[in-house]
Short mmCIF file of C-alpha atoms and ligand atoms in Angstrom, two decimals:
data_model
loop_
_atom_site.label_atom_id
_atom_site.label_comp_id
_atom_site.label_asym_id
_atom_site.label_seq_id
_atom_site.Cartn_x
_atom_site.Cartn_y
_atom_site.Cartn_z
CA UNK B 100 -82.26 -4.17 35.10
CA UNK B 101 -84.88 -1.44 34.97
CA UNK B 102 -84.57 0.28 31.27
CA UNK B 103 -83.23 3.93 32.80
CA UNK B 104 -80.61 1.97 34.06
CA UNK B 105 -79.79 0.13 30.73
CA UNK B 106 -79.97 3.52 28.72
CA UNK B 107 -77.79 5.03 31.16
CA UNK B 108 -75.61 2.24 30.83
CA UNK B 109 -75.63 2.89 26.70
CA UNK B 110 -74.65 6.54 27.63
CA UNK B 111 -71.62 5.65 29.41
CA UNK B 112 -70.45 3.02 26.97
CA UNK B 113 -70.31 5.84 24.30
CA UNK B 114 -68.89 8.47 26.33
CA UNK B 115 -66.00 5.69 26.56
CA UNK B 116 -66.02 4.91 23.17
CA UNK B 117 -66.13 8.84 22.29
CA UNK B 118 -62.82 9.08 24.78
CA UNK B 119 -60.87 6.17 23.34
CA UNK B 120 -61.71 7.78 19.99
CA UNK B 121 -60.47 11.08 21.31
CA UNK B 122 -57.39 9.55 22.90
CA UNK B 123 -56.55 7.62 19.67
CA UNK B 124 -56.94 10.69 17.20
CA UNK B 125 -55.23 12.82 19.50
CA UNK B 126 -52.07 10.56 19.55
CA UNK B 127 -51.86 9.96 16.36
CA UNK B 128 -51.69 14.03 16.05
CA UNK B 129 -49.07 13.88 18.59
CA UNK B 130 -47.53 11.64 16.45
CA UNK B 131 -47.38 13.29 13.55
CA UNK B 132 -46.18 16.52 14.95
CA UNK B 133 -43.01 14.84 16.22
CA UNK B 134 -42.17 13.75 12.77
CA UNK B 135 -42.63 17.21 11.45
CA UNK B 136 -40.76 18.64 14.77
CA UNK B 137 -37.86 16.14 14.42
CA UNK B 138 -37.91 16.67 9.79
CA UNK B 139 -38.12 20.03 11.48
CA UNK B 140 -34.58 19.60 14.03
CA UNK B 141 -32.65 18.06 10.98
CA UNK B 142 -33.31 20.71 8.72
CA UNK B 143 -32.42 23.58 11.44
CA UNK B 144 -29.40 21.06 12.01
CA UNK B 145 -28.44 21.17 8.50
CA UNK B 146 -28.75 24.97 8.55
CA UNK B 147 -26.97 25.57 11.72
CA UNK B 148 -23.78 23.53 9.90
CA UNK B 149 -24.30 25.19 6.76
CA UNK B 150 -23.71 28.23 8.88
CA UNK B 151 -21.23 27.82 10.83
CA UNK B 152 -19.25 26.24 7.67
CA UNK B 153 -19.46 29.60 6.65
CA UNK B 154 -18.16 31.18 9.51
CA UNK B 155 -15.30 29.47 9.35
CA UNK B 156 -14.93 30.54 5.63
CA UNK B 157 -15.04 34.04 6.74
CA UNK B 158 -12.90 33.81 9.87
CA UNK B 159 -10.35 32.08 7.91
CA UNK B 160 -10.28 34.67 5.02
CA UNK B 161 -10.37 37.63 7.67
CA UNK B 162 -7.51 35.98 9.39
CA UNK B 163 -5.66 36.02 6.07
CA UNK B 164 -6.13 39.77 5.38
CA UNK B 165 -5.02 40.22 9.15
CA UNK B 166 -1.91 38.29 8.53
CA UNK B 167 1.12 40.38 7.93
CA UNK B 168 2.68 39.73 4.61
CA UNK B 169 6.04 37.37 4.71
CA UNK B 170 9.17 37.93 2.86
CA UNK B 171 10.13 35.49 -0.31
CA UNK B 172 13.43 34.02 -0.06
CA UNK B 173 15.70 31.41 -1.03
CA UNK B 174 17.84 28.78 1.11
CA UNK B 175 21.53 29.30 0.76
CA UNK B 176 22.38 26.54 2.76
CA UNK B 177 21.19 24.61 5.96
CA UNK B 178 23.80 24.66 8.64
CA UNK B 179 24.52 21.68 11.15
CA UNK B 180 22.73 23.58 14.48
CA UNK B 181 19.80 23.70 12.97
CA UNK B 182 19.42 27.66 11.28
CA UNK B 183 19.62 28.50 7.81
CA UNK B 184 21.47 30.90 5.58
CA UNK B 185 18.86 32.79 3.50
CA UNK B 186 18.98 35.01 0.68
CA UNK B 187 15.99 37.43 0.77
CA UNK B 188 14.09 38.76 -2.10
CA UNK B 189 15.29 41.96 -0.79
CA UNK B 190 19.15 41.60 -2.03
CA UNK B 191 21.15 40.68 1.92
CA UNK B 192 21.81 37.38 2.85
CA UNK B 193 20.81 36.09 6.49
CA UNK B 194 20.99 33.46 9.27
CA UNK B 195 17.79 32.44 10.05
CA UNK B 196 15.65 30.25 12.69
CA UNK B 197 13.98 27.37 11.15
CA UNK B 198 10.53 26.60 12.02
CA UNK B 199 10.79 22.50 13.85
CA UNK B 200 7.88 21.32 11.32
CA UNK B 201 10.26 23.00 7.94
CA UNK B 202 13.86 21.59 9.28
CA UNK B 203 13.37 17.99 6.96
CA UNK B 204 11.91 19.64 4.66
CA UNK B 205 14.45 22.32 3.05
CA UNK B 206 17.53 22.47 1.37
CA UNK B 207 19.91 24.82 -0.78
CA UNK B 208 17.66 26.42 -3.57
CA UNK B 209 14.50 26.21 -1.63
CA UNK B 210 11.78 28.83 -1.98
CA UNK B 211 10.90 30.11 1.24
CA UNK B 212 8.68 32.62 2.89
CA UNK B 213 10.75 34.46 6.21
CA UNK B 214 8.72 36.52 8.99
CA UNK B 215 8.99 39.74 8.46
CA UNK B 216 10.21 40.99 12.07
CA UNK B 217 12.87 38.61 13.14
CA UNK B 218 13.23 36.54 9.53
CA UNK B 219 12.42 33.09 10.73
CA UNK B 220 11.84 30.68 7.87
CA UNK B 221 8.26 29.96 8.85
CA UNK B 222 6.95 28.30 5.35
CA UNK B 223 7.96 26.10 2.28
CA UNK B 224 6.77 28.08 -0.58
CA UNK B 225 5.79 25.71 -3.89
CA UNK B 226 9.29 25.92 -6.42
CA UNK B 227 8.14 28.31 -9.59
CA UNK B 228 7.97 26.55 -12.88
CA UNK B 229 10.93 27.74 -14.98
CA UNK B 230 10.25 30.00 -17.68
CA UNK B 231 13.00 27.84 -20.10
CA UNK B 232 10.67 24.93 -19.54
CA UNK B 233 7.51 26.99 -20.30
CA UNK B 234 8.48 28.50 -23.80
CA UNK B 235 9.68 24.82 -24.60
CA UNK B 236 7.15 22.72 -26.23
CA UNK B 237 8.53 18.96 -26.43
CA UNK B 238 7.41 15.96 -27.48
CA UNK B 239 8.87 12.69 -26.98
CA UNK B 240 8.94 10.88 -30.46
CA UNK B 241 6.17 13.22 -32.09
CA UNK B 242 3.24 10.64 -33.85
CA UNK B 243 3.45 11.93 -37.01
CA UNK B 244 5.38 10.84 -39.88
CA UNK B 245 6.43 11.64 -43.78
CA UNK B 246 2.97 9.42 -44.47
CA UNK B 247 0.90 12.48 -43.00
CA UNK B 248 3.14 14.90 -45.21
CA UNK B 249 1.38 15.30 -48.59
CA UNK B 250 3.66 16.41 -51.88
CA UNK B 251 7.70 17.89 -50.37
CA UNK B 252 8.82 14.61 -51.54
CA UNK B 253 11.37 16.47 -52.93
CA UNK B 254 11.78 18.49 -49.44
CA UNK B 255 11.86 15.08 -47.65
CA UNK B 256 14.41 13.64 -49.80
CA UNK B 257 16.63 16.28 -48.91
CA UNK B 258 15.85 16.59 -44.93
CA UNK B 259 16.39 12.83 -45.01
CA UNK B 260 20.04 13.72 -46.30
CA UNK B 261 20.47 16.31 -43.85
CA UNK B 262 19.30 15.48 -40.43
CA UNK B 263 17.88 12.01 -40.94
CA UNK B 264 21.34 10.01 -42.19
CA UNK B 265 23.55 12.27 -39.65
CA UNK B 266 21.77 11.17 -36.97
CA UNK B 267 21.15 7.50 -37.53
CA UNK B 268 24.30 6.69 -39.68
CA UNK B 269 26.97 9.74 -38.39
CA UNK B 270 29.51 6.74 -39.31
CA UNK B 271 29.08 7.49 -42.86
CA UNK B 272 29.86 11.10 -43.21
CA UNK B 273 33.03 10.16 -40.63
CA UNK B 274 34.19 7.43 -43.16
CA UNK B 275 33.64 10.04 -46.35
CA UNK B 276 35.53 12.61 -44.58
CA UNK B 277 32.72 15.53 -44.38
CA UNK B 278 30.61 17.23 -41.85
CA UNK B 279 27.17 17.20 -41.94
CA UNK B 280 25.27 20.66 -41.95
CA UNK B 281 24.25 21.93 -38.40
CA UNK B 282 21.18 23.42 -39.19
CA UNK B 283 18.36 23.11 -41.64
CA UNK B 284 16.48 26.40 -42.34
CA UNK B 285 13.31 25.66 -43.46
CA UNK B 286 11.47 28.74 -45.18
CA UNK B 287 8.11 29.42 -46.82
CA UNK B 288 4.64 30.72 -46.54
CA UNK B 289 2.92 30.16 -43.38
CA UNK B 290 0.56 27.00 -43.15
CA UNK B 291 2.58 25.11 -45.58
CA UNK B 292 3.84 22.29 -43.38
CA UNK B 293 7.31 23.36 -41.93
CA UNK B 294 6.68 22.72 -38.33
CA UNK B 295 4.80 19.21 -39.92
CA UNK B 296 7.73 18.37 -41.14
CA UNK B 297 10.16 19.03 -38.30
CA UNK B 298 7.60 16.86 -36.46
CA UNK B 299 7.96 14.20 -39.07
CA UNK B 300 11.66 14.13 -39.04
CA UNK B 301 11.57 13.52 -35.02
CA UNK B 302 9.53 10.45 -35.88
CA UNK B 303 11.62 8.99 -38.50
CA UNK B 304 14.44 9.38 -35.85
CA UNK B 305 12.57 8.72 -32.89
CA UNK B 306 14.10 11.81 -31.49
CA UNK B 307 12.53 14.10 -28.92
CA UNK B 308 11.20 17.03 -30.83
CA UNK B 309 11.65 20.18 -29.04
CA UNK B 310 9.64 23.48 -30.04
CA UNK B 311 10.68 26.94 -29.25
CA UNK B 312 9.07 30.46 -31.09
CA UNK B 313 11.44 33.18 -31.51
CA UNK B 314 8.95 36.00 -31.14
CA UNK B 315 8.01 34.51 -27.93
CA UNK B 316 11.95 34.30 -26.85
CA UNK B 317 11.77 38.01 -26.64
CA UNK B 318 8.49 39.48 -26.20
CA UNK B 319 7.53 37.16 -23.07
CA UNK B 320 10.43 36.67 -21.54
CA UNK B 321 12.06 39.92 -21.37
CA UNK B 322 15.81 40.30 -20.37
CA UNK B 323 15.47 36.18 -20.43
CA UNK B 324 15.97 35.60 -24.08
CA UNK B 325 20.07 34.44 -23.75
CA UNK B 326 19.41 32.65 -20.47
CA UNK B 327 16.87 30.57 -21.87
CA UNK B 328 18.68 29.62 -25.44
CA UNK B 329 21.48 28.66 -23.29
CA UNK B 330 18.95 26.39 -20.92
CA UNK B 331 16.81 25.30 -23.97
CA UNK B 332 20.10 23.58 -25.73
CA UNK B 333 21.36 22.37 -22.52
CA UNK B 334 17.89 20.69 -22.37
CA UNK B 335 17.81 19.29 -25.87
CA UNK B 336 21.40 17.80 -25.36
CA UNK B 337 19.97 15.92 -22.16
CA UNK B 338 17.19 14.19 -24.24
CA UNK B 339 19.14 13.46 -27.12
CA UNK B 340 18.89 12.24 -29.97
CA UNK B 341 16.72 15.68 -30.47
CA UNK B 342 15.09 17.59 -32.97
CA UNK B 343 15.42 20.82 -31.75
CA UNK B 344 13.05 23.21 -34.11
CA UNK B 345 13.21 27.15 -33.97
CA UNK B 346 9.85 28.22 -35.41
CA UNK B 347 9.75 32.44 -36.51
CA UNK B 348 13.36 32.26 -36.45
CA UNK B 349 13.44 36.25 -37.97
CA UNK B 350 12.67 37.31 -35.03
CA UNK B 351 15.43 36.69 -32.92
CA UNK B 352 17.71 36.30 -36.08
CA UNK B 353 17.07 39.55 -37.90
CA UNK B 354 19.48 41.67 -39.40
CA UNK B 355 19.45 44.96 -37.16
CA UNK B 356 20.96 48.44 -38.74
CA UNK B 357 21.36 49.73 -35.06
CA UNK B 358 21.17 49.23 -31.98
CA UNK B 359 18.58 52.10 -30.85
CA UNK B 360 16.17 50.29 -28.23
CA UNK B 361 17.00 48.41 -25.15
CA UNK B 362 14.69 45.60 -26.97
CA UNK B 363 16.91 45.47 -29.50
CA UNK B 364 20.00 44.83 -27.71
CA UNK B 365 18.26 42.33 -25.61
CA UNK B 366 17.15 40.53 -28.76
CA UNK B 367 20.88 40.59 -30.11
CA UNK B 368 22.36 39.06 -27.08
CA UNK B 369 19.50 36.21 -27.90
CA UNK B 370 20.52 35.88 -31.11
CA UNK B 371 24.80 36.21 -30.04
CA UNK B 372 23.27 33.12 -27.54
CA UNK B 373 21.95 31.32 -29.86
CA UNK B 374 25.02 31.69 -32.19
CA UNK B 375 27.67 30.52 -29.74
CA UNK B 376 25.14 27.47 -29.10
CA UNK B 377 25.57 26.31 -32.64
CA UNK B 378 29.40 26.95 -32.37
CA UNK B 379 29.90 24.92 -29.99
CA UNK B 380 28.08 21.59 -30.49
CA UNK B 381 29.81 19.19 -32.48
CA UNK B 382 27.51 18.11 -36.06
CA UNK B 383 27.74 14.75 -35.82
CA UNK B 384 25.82 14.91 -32.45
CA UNK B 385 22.75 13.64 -31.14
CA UNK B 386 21.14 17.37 -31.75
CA UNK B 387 20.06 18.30 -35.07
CA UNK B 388 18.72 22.36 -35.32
CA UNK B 389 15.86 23.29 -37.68
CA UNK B 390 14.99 27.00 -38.12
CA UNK B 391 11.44 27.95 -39.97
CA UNK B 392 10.94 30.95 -41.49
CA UNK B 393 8.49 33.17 -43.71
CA UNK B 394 10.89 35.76 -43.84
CA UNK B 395 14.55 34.37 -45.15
CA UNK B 396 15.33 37.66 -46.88
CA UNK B 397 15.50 39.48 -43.40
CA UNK B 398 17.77 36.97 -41.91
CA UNK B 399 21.01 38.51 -40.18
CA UNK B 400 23.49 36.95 -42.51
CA UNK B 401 25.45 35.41 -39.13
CA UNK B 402 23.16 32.94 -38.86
CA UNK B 403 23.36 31.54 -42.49
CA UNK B 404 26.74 31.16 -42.62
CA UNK B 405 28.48 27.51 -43.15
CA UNK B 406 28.43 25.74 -39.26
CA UNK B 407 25.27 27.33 -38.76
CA UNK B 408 22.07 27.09 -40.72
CA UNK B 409 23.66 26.57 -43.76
CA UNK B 410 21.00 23.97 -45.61
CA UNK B 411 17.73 25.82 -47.04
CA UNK B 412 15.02 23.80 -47.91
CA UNK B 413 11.99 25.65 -49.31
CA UNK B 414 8.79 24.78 -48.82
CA UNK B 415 6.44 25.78 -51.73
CA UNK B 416 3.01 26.75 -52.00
CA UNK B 417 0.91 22.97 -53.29
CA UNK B 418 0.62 22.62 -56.76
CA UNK B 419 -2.43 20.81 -57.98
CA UNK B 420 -0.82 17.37 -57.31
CA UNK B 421 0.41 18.20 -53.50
CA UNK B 422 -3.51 19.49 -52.58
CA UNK B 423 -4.79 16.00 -54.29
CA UNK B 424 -2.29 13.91 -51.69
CA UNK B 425 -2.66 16.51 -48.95
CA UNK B 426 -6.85 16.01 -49.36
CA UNK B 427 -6.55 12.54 -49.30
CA UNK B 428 -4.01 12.61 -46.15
CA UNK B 429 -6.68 14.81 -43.89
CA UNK B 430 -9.76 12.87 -45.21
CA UNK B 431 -8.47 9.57 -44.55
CA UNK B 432 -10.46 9.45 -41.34
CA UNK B 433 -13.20 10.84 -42.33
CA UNK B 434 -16.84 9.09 -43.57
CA UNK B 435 -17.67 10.26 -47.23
CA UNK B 436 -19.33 9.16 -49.82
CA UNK B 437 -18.25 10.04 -54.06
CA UNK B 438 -15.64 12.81 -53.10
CA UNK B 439 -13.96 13.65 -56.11
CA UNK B 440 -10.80 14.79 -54.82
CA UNK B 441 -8.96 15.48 -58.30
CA UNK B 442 -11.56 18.33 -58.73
CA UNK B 443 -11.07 19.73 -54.96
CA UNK B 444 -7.32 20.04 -55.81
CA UNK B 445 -8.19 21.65 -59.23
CA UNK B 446 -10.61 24.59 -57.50
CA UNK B 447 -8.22 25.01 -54.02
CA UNK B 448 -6.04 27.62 -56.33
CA UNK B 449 -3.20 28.99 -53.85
CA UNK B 450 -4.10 27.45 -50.17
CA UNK B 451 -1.76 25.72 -47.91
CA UNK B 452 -2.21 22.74 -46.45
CA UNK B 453 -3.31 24.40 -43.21
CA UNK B 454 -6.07 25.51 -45.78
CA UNK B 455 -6.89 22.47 -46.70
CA UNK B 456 -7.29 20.85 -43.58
CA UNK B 457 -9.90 23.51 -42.77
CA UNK B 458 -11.76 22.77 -45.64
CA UNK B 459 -12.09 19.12 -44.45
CA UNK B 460 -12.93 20.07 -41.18
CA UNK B 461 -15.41 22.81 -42.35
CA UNK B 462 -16.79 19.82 -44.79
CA UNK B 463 -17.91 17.71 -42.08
CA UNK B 464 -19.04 20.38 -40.35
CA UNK B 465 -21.48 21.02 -42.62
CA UNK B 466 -22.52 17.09 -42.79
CA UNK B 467 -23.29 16.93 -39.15
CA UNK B 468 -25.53 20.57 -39.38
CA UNK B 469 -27.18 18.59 -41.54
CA UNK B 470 -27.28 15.08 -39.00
CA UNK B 471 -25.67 12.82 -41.86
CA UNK B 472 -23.02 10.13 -40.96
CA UNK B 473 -21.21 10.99 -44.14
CA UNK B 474 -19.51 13.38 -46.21
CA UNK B 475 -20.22 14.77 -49.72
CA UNK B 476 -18.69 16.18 -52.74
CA UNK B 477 -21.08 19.07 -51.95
CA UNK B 478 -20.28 19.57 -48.76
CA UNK B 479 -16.16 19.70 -49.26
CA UNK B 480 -16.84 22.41 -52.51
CA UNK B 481 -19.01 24.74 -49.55
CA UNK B 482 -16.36 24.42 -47.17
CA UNK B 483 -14.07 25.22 -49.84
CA UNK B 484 -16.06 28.22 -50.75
CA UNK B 485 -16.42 29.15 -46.98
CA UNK B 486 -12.60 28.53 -46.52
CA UNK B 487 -11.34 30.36 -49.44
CA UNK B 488 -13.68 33.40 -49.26
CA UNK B 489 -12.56 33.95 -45.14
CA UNK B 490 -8.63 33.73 -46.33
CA UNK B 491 -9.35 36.60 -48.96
CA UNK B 492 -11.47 38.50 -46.51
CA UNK B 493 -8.26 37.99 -43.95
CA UNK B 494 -5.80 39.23 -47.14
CA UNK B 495 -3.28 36.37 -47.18
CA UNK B 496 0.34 37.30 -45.43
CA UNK B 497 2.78 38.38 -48.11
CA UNK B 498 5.37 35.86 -48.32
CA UNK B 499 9.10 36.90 -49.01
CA UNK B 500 11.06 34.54 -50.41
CA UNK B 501 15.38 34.27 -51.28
P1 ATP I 192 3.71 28.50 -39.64
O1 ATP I 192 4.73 29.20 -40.49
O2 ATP I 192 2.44 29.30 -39.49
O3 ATP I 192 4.25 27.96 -38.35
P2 ATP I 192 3.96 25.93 -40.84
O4 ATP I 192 4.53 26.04 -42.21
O5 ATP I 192 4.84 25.48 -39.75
O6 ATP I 192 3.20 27.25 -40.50
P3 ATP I 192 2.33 23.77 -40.04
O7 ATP I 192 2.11 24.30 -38.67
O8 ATP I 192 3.26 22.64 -40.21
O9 ATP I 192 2.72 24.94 -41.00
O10 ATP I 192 0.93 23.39 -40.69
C1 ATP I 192 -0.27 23.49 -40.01
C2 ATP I 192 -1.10 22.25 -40.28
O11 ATP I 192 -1.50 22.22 -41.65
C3 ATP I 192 -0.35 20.96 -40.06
O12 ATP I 192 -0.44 20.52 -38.73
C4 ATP I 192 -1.05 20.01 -41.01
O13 ATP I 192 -2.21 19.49 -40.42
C5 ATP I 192 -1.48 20.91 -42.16
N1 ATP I 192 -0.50 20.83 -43.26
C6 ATP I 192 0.30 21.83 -43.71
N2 ATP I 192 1.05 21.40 -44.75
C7 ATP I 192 0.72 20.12 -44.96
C8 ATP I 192 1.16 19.11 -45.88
N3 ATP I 192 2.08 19.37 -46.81
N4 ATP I 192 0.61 17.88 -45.79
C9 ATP I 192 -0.32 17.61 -44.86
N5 ATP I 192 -0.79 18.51 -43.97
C10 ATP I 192 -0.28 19.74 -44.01
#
């Protein structure tokens, strides 16, 4: 081989070698710009369901303004071919078609929703949660007991006597030949453990305990007020045995000098309710009745009256003694190290135990601002400071008393 030919020979060799270089580089590019063309696809795809998600969203919620409003109703009764006997919200009573899917599914008492044109019952509307359940607050067997109740020894001793032995040993007032009060009214200064006690009382006689505020009786449920007494004892004779505790009873059991408002005659027939209630359930019962008040003086005499509350317990103010017992009851739980406790009772002049409760939550408060694991002496005389300055700012409640 002649050396042009050889050198030409070298030239072509690298021209290859320069090709398959090319060809290589240039598919790896190819490569690469499919995986950023299909990361590309997924992302678009991703987008494209994002969006048409949305559509939907917005079809949906234009098709609900579109949609022509129903009318509420409620199922009289179902008849045997099928239609329906409704009352609309409206006042007349009609026979109605019955939607195939809805035909299983109602029956008298059901809240409905009719077309407007021709009245069909086209949907099952969700029941409403009754308002005599809603201004109840019960609790089955409530967790506390006369051990979280600190001083009213002398107040327990005599609840124990009135709602306590008539419920677990009626036998004993049957044998003596006496009736055992109706009602307890409970009265003092706000804070000072009346509702605590109520709660306690349920405990001892593992009764339901059944809450109801007066004020809230008539202010938010207007024109309801009778209805609901009526319902509320009806419901506390179904769980029986049952506590059943009227908290601010003044104010549905004030005395009225007239009649002038239409709020006041709705709050009388509440309080006329709540007096035939009492009349007619029998003392030795399963259902024991405990008012609280703050304001016994303004009591509408009716109520007071033997049959009806006719046992007062007060509940004082804490003398030094009661704070000592009612410290030691809400810092039981808590991690503290050389509390002096006789001194806190000595400094907490004129707070209730709702006070001091604050003042032990306020004390560890300031123990975890401060990222200890326990409490001091000088954190609980702060929080008493803190406590005691923000309830003279505030201008304590005056308190009325018999
Ligand atoms: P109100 O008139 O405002 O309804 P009340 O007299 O019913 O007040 P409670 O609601 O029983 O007072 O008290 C509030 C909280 O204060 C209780 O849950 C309890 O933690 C605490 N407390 C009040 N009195 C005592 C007490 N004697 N012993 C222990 N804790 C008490």
């Amino acid at each position: 081989m002649s050396d042009s030919e050889g050198e030409s020979g070298d030239k072509q060799d690298q021209q290859y070698y320069e090709q398959a270089n090319y060809l290589v580089n240039y598919s790896k590019h190819l490569e690469r710009r499919l995986r950023a063309l299909e990361t590309e696809k997924q992302l678009l795809d991703a987008e494209r369901m994002r969006l048409e998600r949305e559509l939907q969203v917005i079809r949906s919620e234009l098709e609900k303004l579109r949609t022509p409003p129903l009318l509420a109703g409620y199922v009289i009764e179902v008849l045997t071919d099928g239609r329906a006997i409704v009352k609309s919200s409206t006042g007349p009573q009609f026979v109605v078609q019955v939607a195939r899917s809805l035909t299983d599914k109602i029956s008298s008492g059901s809240k409905v929703a009719l077309n407007q044109r021709n009245f069909a019952l086209v949907e099952l509307l969700p029941a409403s949660e009754d308002p005599a359940v809603r201004a109840m607050e019960v609790e089955e067997r409530p967790s506390v007991s006369y051990s979280d109740v600190g001083g009213l020894e002398e107040q327990i001793r005599e609840l124990k006597e009135a709602v306590e032995l008539p419920l677990l040993r009626p036998e004993l007032f049957e044998q003596v030949g006496i009736e055992p009060p109706k009602g307890v009214l409970l009265y003092g200064a706000p804070g000072t453990g009346k509702t605590l006690l109520a709660r306690a009382v349920a405990h001892e006689t593992k009764a339901t305990f059944v809450r109801v505020v007066g004020s809230e009786l008539v202010r938010k449920y207007i024109g309801e007020g009778a209805r609901l007494v009526r319902e509320i004892f009806e419901y506390a004779r179904k769980k029986k045995p049952t506590i059943l505790f009227i908290d601010e009873l003044d104010a549905i059991g004030s005395k009225r000098i007239d009649l002038a408002t239409s709020g006041d005659r709705e709050v009388q027939r509440t309080l006329m309710q709540l007096l035939s209630e009492m009349d007619g359930f029998n003392p030795r019962g399963d259902v024991k009745l405990a008012g609280a008040t703050n304001r016994p003086d303004i009591l509408d005499p009716a109520l007071l009256r033997p049959g009806r509350f006719d046992r007062f317990i007060e509940i004082s103010m804490p003398d030094e003694k009661a704070r000592f017992e009612i410290f030691k009851i809400h810092a039981r739980k808590i991690n503290k190290k050389d509390v002096d406790f006789n001194k806190l009772a000595k400094i907490t002049l004129d707070t209730t135990g709702a006070d001091i409760r604050s003042i032990c939550v306020e004390a560890g408060m300031f123990a975890i601002r401060k990222e200890k694991e326990y409490v001091t002496q000088e954190d609980f005389i702060k929080a008493v400071q803190k406590v005691m300055t923000q309830k003279a700012k505030a201008g304590s409640e005056p308190t009325h008393y018999v």
